[in-house]
PDB file of C-alpha atoms in Angstrom:
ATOM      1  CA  UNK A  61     125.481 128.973-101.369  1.00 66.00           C
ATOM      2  CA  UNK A  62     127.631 132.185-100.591  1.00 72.00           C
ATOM      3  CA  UNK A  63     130.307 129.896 -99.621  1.00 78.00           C
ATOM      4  CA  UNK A  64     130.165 127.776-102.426  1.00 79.00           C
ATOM      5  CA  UNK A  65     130.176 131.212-105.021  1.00 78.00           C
ATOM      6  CA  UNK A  66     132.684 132.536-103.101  1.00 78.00           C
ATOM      7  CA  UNK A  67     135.950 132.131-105.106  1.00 82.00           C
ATOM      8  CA  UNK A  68     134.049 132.128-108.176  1.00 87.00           C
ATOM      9  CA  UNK A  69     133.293 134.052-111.179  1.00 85.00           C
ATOM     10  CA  UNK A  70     129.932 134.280-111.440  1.00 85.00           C
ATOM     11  CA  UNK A  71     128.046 135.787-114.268  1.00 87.00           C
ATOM     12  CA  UNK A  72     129.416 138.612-116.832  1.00 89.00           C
ATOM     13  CA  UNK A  73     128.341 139.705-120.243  1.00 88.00           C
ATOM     14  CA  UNK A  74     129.626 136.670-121.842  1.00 91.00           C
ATOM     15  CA  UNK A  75     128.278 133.896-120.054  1.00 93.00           C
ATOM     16  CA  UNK A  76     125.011 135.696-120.526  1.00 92.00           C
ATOM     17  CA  UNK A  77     125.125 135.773-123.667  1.00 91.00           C
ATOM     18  CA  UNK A  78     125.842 131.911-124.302  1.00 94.00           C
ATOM     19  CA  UNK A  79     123.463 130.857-121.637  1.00 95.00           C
ATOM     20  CA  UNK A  80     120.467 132.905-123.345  1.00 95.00           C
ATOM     21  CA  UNK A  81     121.366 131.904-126.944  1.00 94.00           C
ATOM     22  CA  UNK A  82     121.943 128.320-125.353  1.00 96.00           C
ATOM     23  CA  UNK A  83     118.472 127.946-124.158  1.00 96.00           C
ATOM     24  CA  UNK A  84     116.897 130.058-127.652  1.00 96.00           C
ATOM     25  CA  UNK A  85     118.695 127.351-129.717  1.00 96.00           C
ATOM     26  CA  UNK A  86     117.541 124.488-127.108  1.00 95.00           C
ATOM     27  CA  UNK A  87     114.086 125.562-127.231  1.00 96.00           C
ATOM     28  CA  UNK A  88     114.046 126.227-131.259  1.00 96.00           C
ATOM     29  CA  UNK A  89     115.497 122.862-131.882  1.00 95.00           C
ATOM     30  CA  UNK A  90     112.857 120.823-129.467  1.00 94.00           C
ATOM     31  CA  UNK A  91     110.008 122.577-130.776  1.00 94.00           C
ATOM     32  CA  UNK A  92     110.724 122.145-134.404  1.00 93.00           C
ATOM     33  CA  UNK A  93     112.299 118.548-133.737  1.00 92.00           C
ATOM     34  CA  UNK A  94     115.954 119.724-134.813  1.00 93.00           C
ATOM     35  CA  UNK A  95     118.114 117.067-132.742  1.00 94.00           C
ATOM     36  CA  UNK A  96     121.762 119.175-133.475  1.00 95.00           C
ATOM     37  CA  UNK A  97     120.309 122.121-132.615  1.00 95.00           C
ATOM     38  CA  UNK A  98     119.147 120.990-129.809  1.00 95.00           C
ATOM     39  CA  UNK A  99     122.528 119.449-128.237  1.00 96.00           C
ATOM     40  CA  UNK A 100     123.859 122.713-129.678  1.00 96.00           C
ATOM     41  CA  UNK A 101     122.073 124.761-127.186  1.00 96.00           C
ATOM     42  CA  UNK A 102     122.475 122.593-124.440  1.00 96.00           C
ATOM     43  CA  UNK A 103     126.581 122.659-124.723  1.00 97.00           C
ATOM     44  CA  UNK A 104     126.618 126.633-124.617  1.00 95.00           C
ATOM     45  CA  UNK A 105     124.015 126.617-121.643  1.00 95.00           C
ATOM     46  CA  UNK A 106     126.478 123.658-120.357  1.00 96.00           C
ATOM     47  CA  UNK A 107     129.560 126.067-120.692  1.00 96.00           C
ATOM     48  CA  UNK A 108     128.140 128.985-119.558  1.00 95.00           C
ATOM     49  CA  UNK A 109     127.286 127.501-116.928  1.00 94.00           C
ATOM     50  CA  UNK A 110     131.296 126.273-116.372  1.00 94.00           C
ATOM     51  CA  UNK A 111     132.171 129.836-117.123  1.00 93.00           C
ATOM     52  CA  UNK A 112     130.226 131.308-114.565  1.00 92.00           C
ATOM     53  CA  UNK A 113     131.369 128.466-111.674  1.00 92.00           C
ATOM     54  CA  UNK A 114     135.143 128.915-112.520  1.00 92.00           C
ATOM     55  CA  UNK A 115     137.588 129.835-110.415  1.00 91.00           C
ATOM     56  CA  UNK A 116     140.124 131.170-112.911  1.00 92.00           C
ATOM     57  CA  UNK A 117     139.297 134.419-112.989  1.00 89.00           C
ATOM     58  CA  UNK A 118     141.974 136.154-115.072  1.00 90.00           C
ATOM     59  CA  UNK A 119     141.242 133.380-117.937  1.00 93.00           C
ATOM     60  CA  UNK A 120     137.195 134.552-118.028  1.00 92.00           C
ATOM     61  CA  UNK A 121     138.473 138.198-117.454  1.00 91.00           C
ATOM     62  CA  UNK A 122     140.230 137.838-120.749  1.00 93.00           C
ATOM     63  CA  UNK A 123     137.620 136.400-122.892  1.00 93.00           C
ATOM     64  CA  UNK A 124     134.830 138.482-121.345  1.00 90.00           C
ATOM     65  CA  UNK A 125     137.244 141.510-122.809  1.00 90.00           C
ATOM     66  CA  UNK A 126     137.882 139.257-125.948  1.00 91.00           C
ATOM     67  CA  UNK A 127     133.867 138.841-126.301  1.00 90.00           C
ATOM     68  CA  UNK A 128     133.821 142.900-126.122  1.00 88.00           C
ATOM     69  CA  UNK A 129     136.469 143.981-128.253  1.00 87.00           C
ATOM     70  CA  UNK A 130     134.317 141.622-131.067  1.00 89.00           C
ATOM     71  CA  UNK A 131     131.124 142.361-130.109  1.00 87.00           C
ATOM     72  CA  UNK A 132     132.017 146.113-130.600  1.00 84.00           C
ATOM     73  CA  UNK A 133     132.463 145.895-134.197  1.00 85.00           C
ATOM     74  CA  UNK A 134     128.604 144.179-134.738  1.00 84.00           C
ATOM     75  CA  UNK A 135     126.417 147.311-136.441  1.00 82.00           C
ATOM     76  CA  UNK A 136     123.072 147.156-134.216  1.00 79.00           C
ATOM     77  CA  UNK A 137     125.157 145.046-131.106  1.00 76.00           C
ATOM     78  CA  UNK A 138     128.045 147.006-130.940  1.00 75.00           C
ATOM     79  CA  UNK A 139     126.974 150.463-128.941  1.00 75.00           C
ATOM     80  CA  UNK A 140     124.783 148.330-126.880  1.00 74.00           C
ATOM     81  CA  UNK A 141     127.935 145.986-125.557  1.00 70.00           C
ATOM     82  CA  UNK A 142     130.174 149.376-125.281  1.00 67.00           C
ATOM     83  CA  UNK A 143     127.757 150.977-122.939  1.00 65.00           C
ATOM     84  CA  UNK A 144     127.390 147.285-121.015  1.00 62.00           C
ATOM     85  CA  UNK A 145     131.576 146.838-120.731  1.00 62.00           C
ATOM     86  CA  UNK A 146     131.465 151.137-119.959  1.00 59.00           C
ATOM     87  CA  UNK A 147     129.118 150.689-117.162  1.00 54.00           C
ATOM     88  CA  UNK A 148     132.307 150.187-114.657  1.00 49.00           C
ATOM     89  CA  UNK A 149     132.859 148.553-111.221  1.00 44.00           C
ATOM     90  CA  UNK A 150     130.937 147.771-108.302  1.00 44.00           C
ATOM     91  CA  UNK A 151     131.021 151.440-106.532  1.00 47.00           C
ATOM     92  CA  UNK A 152     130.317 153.767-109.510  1.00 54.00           C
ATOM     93  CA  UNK A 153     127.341 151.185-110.476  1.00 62.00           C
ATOM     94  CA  UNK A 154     125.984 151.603-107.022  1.00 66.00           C
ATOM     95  CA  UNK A 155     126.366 155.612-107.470  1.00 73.00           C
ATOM     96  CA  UNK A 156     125.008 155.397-110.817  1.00 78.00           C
ATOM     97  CA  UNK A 157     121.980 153.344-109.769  1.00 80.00           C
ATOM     98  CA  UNK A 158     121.582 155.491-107.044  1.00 84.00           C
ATOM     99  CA  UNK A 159     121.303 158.867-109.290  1.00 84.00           C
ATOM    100  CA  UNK A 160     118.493 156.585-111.946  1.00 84.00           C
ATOM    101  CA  UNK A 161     116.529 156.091-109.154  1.00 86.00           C
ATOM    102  CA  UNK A 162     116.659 159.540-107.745  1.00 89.00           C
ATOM    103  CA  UNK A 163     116.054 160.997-111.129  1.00 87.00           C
ATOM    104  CA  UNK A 164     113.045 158.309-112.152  1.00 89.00           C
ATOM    105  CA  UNK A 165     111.463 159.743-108.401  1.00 92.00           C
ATOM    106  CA  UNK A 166     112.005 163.499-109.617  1.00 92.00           C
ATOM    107  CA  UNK A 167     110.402 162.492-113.019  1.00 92.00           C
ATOM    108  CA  UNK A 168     107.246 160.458-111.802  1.00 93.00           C
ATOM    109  CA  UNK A 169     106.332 163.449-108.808  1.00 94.00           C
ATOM    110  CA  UNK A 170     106.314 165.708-111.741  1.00 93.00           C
ATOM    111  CA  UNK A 171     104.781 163.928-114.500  1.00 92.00           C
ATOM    112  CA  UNK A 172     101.534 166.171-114.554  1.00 93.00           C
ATOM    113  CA  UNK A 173     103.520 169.377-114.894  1.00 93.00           C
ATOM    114  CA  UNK A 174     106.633 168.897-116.943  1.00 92.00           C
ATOM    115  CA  UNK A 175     107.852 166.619-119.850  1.00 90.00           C
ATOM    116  CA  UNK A 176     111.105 165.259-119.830  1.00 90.00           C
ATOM    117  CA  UNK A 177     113.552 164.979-122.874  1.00 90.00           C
ATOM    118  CA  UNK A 178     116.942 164.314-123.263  1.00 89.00           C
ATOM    119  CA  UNK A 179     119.713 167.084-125.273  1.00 88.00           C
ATOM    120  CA  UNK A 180     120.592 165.250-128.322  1.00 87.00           C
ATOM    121  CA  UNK A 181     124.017 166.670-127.769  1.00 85.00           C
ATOM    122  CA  UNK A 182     125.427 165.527-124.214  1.00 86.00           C
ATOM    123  CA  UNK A 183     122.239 163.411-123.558  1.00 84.00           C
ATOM    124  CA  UNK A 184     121.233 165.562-119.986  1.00 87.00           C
ATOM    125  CA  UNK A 185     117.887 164.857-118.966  1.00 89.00           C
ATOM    126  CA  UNK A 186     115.966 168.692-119.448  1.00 91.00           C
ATOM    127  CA  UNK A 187     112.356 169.709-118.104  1.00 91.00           C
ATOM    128  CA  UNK A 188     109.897 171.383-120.053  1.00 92.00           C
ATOM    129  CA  UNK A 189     106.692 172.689-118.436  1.00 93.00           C
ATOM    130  CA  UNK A 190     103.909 170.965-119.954  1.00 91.00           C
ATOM    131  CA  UNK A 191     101.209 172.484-121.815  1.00 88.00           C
ATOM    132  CA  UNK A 192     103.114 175.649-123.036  1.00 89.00           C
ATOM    133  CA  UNK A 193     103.259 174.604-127.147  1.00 89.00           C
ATOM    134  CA  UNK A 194     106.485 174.870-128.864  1.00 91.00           C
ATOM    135  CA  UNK A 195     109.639 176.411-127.472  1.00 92.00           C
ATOM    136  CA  UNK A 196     113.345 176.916-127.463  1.00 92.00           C
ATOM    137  CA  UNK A 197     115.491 175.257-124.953  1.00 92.00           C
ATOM    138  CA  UNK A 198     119.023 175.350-123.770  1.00 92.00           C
ATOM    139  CA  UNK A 199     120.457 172.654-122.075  1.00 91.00           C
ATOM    140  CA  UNK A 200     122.186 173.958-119.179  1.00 90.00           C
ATOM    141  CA  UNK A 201     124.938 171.707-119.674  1.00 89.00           C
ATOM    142  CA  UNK A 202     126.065 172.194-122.978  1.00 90.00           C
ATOM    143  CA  UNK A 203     124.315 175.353-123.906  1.00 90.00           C
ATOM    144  CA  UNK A 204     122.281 173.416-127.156  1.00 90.00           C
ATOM    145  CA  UNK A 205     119.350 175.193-128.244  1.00 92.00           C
ATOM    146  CA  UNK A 206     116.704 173.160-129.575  1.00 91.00           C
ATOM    147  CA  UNK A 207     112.856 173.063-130.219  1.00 90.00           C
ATOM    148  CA  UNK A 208     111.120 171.276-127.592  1.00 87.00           C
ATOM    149  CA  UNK A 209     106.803 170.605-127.661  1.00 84.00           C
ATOM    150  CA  UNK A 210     105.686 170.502-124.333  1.00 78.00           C
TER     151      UNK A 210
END
């Protein structure tokens, strides 16, 4: 299989995007016995499919940006594709994942004693000892103050 996948594109935002509304309009139209909506379905699932096993990479490149640049301007969709497309390449990923799963250790050994929030401002993950009432916190990163309940 690696050698088969091995020139290929393989799944980005896009193609998952067409091949879960293809099978939510495939399902939808065989359940409520909707024949168009059916075959519907099936062609996106069929070209995300031939998205994801093509070898012209530049051309999916360019419509995965295409899909972005669109998808951007949707109200509730929009932030949610920008943070997908902002998430970057392979290495900083791996760092990033890296630093989540560090951090999601740090928070679940102290879970009894502190409560976690995040600074509305720059979004930096502060502890709070737990069971001290209200209180006044500055984020050490962008110097905030806000109320926190611990």
């Amino acid at each position: 299989m690696n050698e088969f996948m091995k020139d290929r594109y393989g799944a980005d935002d896009l193609t998952t995007t067409l091949g879960i509304t293809g099978m939510i309009l495939a399902l939808a139209g065989n359940l409520f016995q909707l024949s168009a909506l059916l075959w519907i379905g099936l062609a996106l699932a069929v070209v995300a499919l031939a998205r994801a096993f093509s070898k012209n990479q530049t051309a999916r490149v360019r419509e995965n940006e295409a899909f972005h640049r669109f998808a951007a301007r949707i109200p509730v969709i929009g932030p949610l594709v920008a943070k997908s497309a902002s998430a970057g390449s392979g290495a900083r990923s791996k760092t990033d994942f890296k630093r989540q799963a560090r951090t999601a250790r740090t928070m679940w050994r102290d879970r009894k004693t502190k409560s976690f929030m995040k600074c509305p401002t720059c979004g930096a993950t502060l502890a709070v000892p737990k069971g001290k009432g209200k209180m006044i916190v500055t984020c050490p990163k962008c110097r905030t103050k806000m109320e926190a309940r611990s």
